[in-house]
mmCIF file of N, CA and C in Angstrom:
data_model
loop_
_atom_site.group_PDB
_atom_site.id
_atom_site.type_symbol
_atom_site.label_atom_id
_atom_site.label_comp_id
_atom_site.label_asym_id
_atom_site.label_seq_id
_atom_site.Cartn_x
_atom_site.Cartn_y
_atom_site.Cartn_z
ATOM 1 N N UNK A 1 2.613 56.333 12.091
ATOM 2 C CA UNK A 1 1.663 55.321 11.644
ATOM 3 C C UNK A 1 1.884 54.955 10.174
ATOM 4 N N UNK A 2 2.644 55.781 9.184
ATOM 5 C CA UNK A 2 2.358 55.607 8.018
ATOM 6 C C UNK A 2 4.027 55.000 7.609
ATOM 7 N N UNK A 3 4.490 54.965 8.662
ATOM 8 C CA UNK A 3 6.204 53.996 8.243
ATOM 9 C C UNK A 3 5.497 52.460 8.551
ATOM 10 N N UNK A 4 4.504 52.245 9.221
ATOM 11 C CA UNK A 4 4.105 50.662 9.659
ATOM 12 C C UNK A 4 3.408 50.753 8.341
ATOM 13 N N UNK A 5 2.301 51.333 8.190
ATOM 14 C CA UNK A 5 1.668 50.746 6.620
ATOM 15 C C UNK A 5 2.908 50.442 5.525
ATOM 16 N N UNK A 6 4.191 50.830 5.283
ATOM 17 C CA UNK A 6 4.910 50.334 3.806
ATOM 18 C C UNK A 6 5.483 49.598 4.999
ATOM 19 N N UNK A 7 6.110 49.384 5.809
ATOM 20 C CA UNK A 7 6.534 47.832 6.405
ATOM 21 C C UNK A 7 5.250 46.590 6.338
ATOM 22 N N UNK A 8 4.472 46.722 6.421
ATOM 23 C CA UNK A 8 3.566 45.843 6.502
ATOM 24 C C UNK A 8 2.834 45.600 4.438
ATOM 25 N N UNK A 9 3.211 46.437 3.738
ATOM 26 C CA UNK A 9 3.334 46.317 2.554
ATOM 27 C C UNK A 9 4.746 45.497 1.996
ATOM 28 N N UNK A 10 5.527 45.790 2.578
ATOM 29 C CA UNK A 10 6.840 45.096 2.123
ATOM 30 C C UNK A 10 6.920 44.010 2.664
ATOM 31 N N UNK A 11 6.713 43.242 3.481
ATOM 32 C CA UNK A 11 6.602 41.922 4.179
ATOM 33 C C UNK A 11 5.492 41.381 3.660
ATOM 34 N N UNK A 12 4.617 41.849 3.358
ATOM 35 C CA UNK A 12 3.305 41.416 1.787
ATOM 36 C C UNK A 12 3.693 40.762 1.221
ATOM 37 N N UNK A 13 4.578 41.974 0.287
ATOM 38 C CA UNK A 13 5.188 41.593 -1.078
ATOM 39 C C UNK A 13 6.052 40.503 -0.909
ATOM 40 N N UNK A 14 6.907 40.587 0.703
ATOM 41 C CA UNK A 14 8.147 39.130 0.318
ATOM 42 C C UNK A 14 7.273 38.124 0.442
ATOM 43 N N UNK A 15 6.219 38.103 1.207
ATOM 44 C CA UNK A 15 5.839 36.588 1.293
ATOM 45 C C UNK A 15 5.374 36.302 0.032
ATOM 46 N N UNK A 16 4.882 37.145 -0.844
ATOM 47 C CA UNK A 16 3.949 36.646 -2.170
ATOM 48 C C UNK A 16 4.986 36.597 -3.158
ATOM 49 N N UNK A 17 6.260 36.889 -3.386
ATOM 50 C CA UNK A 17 7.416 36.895 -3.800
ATOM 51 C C UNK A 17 7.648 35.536 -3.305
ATOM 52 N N UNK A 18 8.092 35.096 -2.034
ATOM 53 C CA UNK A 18 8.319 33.858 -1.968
ATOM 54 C C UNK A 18 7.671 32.552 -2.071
ATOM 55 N N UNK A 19 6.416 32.671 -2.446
ATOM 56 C CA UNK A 19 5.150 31.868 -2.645
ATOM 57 C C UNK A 19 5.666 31.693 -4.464
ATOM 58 N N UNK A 20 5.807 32.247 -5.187
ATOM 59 C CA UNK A 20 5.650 32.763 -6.623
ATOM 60 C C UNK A 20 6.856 32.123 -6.903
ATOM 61 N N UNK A 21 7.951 32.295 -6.128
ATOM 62 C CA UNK A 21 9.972 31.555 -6.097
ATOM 63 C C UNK A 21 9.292 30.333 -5.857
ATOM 64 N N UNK A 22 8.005 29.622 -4.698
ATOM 65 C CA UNK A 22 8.310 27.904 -4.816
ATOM 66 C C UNK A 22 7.796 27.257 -5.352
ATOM 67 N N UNK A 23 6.384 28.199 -5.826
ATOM 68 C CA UNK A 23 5.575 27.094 -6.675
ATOM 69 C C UNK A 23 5.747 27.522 -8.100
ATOM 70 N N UNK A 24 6.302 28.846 -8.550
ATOM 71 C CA UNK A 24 6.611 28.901 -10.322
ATOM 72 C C UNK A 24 8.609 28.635 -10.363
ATOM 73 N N UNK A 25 8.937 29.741 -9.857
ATOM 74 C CA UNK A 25 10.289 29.388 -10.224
ATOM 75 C C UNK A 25 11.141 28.580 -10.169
ATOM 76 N N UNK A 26 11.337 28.126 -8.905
ATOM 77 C CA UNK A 26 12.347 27.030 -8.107
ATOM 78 C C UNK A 26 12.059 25.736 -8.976
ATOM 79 N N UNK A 27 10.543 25.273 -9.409
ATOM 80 C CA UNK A 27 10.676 24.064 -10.152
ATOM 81 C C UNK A 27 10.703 24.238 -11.776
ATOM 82 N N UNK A 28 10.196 25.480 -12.158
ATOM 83 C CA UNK A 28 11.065 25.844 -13.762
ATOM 84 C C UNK A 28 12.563 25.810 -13.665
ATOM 85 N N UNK A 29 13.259 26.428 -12.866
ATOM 86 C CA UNK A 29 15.130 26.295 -12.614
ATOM 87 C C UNK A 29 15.351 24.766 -12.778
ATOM 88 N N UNK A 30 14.369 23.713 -11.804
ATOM 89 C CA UNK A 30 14.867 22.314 -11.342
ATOM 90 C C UNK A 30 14.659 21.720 -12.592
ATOM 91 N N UNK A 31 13.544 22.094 -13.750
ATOM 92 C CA UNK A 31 13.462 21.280 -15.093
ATOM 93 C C UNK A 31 12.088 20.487 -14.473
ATOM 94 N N UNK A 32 11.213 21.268 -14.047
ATOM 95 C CA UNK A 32 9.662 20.497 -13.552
ATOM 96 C C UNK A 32 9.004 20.648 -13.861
ATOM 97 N N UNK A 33 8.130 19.652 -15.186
ATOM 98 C CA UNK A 33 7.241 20.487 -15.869
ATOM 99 C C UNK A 33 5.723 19.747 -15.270
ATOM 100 N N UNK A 34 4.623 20.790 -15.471
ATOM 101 C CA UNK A 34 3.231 20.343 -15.354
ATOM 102 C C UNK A 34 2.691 19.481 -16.296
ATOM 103 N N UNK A 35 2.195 18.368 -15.785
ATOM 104 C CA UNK A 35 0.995 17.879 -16.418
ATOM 105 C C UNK A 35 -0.423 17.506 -16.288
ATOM 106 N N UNK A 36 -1.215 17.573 -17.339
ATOM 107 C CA UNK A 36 -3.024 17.856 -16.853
ATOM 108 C C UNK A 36 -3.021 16.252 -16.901
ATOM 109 N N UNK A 37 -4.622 15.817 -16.515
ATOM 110 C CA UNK A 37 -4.978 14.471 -16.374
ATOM 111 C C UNK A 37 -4.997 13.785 -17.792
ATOM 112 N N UNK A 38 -5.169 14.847 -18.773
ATOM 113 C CA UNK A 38 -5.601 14.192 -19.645
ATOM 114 C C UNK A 38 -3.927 13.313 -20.518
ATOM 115 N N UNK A 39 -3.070 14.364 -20.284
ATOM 116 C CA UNK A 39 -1.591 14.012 -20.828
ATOM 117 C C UNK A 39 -0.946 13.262 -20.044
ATOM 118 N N UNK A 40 -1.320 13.244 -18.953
ATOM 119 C CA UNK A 40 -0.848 12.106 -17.981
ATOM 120 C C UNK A 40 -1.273 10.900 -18.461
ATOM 121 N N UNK A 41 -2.886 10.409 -18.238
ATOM 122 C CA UNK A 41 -3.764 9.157 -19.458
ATOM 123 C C UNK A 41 -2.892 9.074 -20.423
ATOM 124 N N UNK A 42 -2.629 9.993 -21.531
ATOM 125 C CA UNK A 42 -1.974 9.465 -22.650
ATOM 126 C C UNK A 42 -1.073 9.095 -22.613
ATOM 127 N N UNK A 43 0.233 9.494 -22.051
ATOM 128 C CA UNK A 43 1.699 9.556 -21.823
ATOM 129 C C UNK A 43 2.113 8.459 -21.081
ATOM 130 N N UNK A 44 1.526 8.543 -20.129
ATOM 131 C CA UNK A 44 1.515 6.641 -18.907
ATOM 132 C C UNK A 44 0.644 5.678 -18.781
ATOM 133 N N UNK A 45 0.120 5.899 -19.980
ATOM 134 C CA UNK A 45 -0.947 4.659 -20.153
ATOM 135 C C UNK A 45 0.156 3.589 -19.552
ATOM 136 N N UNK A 46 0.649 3.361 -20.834
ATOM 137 C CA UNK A 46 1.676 2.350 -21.147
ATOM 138 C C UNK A 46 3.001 2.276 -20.742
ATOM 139 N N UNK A 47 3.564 3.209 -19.888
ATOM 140 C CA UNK A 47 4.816 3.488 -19.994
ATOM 141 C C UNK A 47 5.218 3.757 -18.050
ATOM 142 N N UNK A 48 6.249 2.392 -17.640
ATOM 143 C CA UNK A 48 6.616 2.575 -16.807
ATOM 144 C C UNK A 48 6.690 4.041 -15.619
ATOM 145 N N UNK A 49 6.169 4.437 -14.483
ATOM 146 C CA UNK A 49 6.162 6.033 -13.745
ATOM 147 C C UNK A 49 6.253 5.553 -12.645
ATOM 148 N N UNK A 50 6.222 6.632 -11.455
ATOM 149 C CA UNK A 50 6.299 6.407 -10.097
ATOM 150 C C UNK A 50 5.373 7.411 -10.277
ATOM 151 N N UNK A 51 3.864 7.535 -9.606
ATOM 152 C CA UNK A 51 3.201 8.759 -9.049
ATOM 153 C C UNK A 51 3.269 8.467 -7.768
ATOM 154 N N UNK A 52 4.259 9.701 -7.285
ATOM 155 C CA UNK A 52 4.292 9.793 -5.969
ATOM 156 C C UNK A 52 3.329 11.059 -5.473
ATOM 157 N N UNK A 53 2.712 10.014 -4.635
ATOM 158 C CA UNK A 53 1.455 11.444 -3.965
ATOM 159 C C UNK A 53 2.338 11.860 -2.436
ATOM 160 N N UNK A 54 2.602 12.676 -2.223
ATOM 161 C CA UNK A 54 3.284 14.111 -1.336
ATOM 162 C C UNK A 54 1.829 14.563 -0.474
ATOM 163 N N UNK A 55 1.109 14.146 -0.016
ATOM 164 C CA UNK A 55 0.053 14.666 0.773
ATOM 165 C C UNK A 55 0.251 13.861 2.611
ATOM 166 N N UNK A 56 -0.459 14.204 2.998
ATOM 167 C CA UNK A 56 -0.560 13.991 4.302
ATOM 168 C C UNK A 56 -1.147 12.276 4.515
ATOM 169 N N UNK A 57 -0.265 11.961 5.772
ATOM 170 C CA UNK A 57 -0.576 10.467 5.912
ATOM 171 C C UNK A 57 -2.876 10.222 6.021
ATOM 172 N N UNK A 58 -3.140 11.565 6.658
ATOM 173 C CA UNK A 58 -4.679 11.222 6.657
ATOM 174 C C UNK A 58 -5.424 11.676 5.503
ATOM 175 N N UNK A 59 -4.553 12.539 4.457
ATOM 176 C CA UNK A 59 -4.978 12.506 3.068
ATOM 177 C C UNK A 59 -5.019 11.201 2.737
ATOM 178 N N UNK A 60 -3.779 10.778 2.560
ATOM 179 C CA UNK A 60 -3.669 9.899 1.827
ATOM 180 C C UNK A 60 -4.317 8.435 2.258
ATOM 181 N N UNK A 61 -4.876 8.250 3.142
ATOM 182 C CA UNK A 61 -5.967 7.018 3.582
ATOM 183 C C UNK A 61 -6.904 7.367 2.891
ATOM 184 N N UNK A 62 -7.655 8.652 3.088
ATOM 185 C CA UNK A 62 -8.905 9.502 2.646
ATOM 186 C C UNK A 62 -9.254 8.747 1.615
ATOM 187 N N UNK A 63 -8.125 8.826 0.344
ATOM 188 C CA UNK A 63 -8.033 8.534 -0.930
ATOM 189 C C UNK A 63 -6.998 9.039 -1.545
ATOM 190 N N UNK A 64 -6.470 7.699 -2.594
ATOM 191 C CA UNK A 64 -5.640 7.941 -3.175
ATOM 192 C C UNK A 64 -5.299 7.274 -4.482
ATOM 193 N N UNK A 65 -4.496 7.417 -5.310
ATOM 194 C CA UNK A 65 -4.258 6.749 -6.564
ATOM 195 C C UNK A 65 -4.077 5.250 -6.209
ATOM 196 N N UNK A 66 -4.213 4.305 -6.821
ATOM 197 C CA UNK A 66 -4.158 2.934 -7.166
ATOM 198 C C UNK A 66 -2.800 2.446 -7.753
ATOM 199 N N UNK A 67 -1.490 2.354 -6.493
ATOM 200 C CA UNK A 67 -0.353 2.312 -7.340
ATOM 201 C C UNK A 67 0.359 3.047 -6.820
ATOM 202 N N UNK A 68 0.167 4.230 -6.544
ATOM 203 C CA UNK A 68 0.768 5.618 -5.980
ATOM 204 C C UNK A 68 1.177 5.425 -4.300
ATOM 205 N N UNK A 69 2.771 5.390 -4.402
ATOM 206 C CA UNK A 69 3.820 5.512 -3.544
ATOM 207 C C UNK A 69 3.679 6.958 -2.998
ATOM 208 N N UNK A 70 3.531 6.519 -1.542
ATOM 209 C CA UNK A 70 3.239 7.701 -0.508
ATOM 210 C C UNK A 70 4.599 8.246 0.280
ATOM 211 N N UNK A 71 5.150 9.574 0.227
ATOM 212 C CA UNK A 71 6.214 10.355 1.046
ATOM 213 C C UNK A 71 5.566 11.834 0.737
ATOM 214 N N UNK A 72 5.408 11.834 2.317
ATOM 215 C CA UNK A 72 4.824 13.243 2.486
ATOM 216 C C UNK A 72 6.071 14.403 2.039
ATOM 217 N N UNK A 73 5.686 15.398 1.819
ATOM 218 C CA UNK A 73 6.393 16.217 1.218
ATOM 219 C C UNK A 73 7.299 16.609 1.970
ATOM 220 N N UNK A 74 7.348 16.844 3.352
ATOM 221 C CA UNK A 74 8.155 17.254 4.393
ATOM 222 C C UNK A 74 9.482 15.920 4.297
ATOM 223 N N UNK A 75 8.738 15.077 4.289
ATOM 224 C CA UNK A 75 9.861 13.090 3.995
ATOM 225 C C UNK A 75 10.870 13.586 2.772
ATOM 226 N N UNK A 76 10.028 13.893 1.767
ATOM 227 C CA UNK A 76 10.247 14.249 1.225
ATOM 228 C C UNK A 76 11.640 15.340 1.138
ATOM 229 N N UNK A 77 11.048 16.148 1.573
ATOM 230 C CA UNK A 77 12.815 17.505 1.361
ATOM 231 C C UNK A 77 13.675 16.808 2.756
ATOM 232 N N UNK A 78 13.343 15.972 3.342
ATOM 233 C CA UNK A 78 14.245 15.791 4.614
ATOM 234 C C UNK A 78 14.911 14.424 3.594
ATOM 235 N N UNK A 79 14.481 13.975 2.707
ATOM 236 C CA UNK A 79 15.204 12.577 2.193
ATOM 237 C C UNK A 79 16.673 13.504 1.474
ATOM 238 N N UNK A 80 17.211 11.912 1.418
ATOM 239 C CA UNK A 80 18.309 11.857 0.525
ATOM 240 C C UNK A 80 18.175 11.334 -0.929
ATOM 241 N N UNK A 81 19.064 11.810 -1.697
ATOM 242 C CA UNK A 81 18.878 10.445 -3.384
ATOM 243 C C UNK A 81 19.073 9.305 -2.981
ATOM 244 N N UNK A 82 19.415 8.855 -2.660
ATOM 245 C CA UNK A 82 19.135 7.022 -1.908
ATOM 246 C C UNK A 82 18.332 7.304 -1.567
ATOM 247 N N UNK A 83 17.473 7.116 -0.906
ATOM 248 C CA UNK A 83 16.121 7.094 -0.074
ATOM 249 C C UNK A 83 14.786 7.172 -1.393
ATOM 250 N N UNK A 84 15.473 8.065 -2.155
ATOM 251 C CA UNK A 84 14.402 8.600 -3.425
ATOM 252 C C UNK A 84 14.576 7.360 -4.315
ATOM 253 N N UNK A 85 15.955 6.972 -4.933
ATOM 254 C CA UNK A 85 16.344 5.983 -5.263
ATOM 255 C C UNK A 85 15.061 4.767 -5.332
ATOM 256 N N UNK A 86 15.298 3.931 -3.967
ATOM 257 C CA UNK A 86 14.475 3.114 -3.629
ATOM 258 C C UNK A 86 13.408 2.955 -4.254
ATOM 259 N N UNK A 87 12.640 4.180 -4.021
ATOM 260 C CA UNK A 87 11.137 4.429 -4.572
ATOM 261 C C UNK A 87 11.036 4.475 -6.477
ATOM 262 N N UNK A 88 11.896 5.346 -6.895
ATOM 263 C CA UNK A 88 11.640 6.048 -8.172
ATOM 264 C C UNK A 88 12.667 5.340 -9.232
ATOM 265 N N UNK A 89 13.517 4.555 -8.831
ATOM 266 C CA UNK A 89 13.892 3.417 -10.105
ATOM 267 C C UNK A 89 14.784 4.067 -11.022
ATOM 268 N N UNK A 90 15.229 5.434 -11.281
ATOM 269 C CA UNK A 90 15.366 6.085 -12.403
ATOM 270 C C UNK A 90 14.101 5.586 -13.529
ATOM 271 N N UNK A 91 12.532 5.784 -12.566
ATOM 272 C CA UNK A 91 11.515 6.263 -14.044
ATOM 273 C C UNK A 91 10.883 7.525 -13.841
ATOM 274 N N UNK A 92 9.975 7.987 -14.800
ATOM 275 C CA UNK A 92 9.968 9.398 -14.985
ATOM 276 C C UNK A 92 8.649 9.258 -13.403
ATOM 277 N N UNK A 93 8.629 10.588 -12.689
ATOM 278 C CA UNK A 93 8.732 10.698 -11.509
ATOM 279 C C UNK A 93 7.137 11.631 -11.953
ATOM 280 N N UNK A 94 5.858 11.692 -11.185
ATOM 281 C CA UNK A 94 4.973 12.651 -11.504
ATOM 282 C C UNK A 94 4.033 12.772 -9.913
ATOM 283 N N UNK A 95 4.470 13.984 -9.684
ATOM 284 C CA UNK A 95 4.343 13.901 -8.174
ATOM 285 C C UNK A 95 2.421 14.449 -8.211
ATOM 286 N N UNK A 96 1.631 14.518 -6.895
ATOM 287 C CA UNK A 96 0.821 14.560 -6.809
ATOM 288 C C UNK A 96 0.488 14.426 -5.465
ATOM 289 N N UNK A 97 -0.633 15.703 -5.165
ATOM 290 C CA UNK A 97 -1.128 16.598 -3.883
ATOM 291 C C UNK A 97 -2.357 16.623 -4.197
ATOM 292 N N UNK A 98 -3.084 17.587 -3.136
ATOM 293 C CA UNK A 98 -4.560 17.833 -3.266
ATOM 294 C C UNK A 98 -4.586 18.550 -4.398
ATOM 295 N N UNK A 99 -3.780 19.651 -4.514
ATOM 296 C CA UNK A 99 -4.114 21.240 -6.120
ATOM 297 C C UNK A 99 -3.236 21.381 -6.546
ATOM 298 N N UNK A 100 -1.939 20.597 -6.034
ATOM 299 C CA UNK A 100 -0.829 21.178 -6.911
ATOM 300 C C UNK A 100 0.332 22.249 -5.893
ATOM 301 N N UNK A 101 0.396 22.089 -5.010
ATOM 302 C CA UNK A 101 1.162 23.731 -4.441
ATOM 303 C C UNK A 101 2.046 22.618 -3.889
ATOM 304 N N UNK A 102 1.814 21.656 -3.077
ATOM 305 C CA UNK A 102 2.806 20.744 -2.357
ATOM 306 C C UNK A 102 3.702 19.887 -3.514
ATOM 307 N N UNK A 103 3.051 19.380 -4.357
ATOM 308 C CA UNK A 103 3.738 18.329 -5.296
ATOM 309 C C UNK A 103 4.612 19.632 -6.320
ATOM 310 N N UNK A 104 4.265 20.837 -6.511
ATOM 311 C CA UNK A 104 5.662 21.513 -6.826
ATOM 312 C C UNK A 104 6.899 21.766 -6.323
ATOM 313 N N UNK A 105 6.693 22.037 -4.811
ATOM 314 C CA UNK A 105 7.503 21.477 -4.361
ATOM 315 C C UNK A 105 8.202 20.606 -3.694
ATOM 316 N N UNK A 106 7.797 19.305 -4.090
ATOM 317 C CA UNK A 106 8.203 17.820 -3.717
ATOM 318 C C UNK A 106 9.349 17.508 -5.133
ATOM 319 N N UNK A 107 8.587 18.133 -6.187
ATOM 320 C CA UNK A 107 9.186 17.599 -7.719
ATOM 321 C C UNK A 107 10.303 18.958 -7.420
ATOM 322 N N UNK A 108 10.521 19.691 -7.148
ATOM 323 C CA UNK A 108 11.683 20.251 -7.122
ATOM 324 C C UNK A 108 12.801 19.990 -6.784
ATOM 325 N N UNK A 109 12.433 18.867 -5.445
ATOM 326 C CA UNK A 109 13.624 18.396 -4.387
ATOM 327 C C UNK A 109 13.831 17.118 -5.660
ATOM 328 N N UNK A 110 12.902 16.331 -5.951
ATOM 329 C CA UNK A 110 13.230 15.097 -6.338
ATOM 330 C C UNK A 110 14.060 15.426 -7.668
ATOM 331 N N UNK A 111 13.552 16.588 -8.823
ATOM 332 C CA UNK A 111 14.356 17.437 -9.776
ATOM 333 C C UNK A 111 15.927 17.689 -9.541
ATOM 334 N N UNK A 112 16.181 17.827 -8.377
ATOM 335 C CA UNK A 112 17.280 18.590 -7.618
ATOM 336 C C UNK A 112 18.414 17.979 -7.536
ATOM 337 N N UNK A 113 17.517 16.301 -6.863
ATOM 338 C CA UNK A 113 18.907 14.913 -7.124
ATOM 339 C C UNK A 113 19.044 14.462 -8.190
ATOM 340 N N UNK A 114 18.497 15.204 -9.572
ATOM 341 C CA UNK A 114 19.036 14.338 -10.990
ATOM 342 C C UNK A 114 17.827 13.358 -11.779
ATOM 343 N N UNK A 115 17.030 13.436 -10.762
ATOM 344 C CA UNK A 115 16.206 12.536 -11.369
ATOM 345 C C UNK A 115 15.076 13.169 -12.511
ATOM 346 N N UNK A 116 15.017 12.771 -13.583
ATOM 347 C CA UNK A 116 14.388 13.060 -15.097
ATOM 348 C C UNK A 116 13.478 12.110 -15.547
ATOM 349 N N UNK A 117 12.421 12.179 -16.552
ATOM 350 C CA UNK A 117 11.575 13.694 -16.320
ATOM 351 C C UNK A 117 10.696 13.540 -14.962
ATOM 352 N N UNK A 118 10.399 14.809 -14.577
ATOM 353 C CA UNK A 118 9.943 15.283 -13.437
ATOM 354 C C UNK A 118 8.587 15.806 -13.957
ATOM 355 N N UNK A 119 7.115 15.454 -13.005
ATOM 356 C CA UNK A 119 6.242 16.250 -13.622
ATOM 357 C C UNK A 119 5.323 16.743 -11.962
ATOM 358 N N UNK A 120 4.243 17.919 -12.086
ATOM 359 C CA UNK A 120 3.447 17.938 -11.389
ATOM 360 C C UNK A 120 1.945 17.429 -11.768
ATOM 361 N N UNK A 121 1.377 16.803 -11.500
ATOM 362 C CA UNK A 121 0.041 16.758 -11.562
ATOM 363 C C UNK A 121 -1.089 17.933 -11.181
ATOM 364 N N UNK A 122 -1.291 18.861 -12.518
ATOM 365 C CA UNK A 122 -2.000 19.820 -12.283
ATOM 366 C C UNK A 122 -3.225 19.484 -11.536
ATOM 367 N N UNK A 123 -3.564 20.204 -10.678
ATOM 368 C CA UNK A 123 -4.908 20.361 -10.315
ATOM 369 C C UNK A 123 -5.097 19.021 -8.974
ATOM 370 N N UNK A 124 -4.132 18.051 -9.151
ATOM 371 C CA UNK A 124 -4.043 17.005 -8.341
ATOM 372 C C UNK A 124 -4.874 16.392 -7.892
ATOM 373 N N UNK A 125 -5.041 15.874 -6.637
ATOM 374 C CA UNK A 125 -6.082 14.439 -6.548
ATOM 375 C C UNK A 125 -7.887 14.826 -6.583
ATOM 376 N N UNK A 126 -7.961 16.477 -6.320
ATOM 377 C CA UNK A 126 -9.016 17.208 -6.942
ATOM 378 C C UNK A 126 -8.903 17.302 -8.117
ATOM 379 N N UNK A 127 -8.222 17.135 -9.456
ATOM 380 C CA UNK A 127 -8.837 16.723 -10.575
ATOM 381 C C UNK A 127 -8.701 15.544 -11.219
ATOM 382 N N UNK A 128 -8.142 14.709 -10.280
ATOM 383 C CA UNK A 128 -8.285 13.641 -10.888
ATOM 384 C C UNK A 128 -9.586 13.064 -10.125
ATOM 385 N N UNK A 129 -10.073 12.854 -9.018
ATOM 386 C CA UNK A 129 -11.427 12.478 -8.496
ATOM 387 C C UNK A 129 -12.346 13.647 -9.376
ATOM 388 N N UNK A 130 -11.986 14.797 -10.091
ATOM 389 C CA UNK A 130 -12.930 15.356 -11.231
ATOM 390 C C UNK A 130 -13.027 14.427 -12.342
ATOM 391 N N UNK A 131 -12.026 14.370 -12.730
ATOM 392 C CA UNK A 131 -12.259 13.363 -13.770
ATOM 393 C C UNK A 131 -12.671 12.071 -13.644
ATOM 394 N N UNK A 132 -13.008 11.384 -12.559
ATOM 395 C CA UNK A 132 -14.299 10.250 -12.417
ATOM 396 C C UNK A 132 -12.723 9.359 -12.204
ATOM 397 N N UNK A 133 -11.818 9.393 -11.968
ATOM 398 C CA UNK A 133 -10.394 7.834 -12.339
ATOM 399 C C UNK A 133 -10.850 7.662 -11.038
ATOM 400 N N UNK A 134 -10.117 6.265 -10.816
ATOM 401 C CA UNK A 134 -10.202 5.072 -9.844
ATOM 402 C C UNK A 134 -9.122 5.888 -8.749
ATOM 403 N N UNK A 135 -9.695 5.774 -7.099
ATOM 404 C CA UNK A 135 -9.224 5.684 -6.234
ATOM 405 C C UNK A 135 -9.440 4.840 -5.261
ATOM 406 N N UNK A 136 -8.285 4.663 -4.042
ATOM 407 C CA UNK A 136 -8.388 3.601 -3.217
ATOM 408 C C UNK A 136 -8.557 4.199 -2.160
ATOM 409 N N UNK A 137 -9.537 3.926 -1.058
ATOM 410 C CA UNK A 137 -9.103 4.278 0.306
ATOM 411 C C UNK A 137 -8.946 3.032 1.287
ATOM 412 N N UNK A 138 -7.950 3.476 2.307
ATOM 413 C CA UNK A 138 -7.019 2.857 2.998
ATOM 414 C C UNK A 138 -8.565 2.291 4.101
ATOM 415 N N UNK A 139 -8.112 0.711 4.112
ATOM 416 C CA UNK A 139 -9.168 0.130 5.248
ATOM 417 C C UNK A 139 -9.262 1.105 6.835
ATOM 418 N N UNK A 140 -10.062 1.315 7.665
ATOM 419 C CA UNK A 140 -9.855 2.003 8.555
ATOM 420 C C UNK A 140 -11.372 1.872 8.767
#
């Protein structure tokens, strides 16, 4: 009985090991940095972006940014750089989910084909509907 308790400890640890590799490491390696709502406001007021929201097609009716180009995250790692191309222009790229766990790794893949700067939207479309900004939902 007590060889199943450290197997069932070690298969713990890999999954929380591999949780920790996709949402901290894999997009520090790719050059993906976070940004809060408030540095986002400042930084793209004015200045050409793609916020691509990475959430689910019935998220994203729910509500969503005003502007914000939709590829679910799965579209997402199954795309090619052409395909990304299309969408992201070579401008700086700031992906966005419900909290943040999906759009880290969406900006990793999109990081991956070259494309610069790369950001996550901390806290995602839950802090930005915190912070009172404008969303759209899809007629339905």
């Amino acid at each position: 009985m007590a060889d199943y308790i450290y197997v069932i400890i070690a298969i713990v640890a890999l999954m929380l090991l591999y949780v920790i590799w996709l949402k901290v490491v894999a997009p520090v390696f790719a050059g993906v940095k976070k940004i809060t709502i408030n540095e986002y406001r400042d930084q793209f007021k004015k200045q050409s972006h793609v916020l691509l929201d990475v959430r689910s097609e019935s998220e994203f009716e729910a509500a969503h940014v005003p502007r914000a180009k939709h590829m679910t995250v799965e579209d997402v790692a199954k795309s090619n750089r052409e395909a990304l191309a299309e969408i992201i222009h070579d401008r700086p790229v700031i992906c966005i989910c419900a909290n943040g766990n999906r759009s880290s790794m969406a900006a990793t893949v999109v990081a991956r084909y070259g494309f610069s700067p790369v950001y996550t939207l901390s806290g995602g479309m839950s802090a930005w509907q915190s912070a009172g900004l404008t969303v759209r939902r899809s007629k339905g």
